[in-house]
Short mmCIF file of C-alpha atoms in Angstrom, two decimals:
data_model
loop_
_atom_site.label_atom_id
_atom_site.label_comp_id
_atom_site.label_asym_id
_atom_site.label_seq_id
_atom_site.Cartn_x
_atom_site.Cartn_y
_atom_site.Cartn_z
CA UNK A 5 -38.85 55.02 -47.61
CA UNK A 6 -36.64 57.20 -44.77
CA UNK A 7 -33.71 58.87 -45.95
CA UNK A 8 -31.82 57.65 -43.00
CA UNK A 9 -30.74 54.04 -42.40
CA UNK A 10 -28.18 51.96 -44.60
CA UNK A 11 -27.99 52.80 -47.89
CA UNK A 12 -25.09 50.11 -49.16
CA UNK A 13 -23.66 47.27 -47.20
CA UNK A 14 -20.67 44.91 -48.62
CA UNK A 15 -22.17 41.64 -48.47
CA UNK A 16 -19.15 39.48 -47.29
CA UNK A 17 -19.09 41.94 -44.02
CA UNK A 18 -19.42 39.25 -41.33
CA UNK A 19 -20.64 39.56 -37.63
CA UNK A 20 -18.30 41.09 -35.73
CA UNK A 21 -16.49 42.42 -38.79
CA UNK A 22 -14.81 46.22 -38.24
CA UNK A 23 -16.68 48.49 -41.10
CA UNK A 24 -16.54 52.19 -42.19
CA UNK A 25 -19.46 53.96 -41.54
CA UNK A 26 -19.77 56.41 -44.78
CA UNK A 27 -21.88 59.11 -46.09
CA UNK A 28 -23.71 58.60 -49.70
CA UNK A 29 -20.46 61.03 -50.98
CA UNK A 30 -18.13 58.35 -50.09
CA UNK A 31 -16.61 60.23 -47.01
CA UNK A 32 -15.77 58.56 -43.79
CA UNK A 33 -18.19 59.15 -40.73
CA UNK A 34 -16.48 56.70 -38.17
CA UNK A 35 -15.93 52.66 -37.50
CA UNK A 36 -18.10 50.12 -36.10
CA UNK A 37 -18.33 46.49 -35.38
CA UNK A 38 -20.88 44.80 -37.52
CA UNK A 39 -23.73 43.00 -35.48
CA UNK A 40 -25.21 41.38 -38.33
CA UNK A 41 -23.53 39.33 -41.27
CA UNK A 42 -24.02 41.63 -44.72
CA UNK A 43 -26.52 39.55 -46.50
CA UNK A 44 -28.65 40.32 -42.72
CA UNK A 45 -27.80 44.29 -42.93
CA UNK A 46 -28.78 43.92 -46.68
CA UNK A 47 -32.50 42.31 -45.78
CA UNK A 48 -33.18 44.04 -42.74
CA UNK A 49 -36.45 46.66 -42.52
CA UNK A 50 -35.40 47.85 -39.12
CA UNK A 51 -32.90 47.05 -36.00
CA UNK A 52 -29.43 48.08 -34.81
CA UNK A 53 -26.97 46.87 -37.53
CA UNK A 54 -23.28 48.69 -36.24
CA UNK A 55 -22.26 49.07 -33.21
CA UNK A 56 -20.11 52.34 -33.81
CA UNK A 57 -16.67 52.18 -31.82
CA UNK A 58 -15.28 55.86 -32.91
CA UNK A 59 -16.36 58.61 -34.92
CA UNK A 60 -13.58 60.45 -37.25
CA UNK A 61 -15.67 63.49 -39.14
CA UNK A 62 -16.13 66.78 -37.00
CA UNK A 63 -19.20 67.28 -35.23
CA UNK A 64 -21.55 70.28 -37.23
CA UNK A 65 -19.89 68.75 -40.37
CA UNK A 66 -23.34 68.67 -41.65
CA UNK A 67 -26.45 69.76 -40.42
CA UNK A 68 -28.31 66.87 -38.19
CA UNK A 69 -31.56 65.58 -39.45
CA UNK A 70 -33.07 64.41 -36.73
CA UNK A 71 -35.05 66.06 -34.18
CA UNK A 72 -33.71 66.42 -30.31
CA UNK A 73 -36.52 64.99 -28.05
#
């Protein structure tokens, strides 16, 4: 299991839907546009799920955990 991903989706988000991006303490990353209804977020293993329109929290917030190729 990766630590990254979606952790919790609202499933009556629909397609197309705006939705908060959040980290796991409840704080607000930035918005997106959902591509995928939220029973679809909830089931899928892999795939683009939000297409983010604007991010709110400072950059270097938190450290990144990913890996610049």
């Amino acid at each position: 299991s990766s630590d990254l991903g979606v952790a919790a989706v609202d499933k009556s988000v629909y397609e197309g839907a705006m939705v908060a991006l959040m980290t796991a303490g409840k704080e607000l990353v930035g918005l997106g546009i959902a591509e995928k209804s939220g029973e679809e977020i909830a089931e899928a293993k892999n795939g683009i799920v939000v297409k983010t329109t604007a991010i709110v929290m400072p950059r270097d917030t938190y450290p990144r955990t990913w890996n610049k190729k």
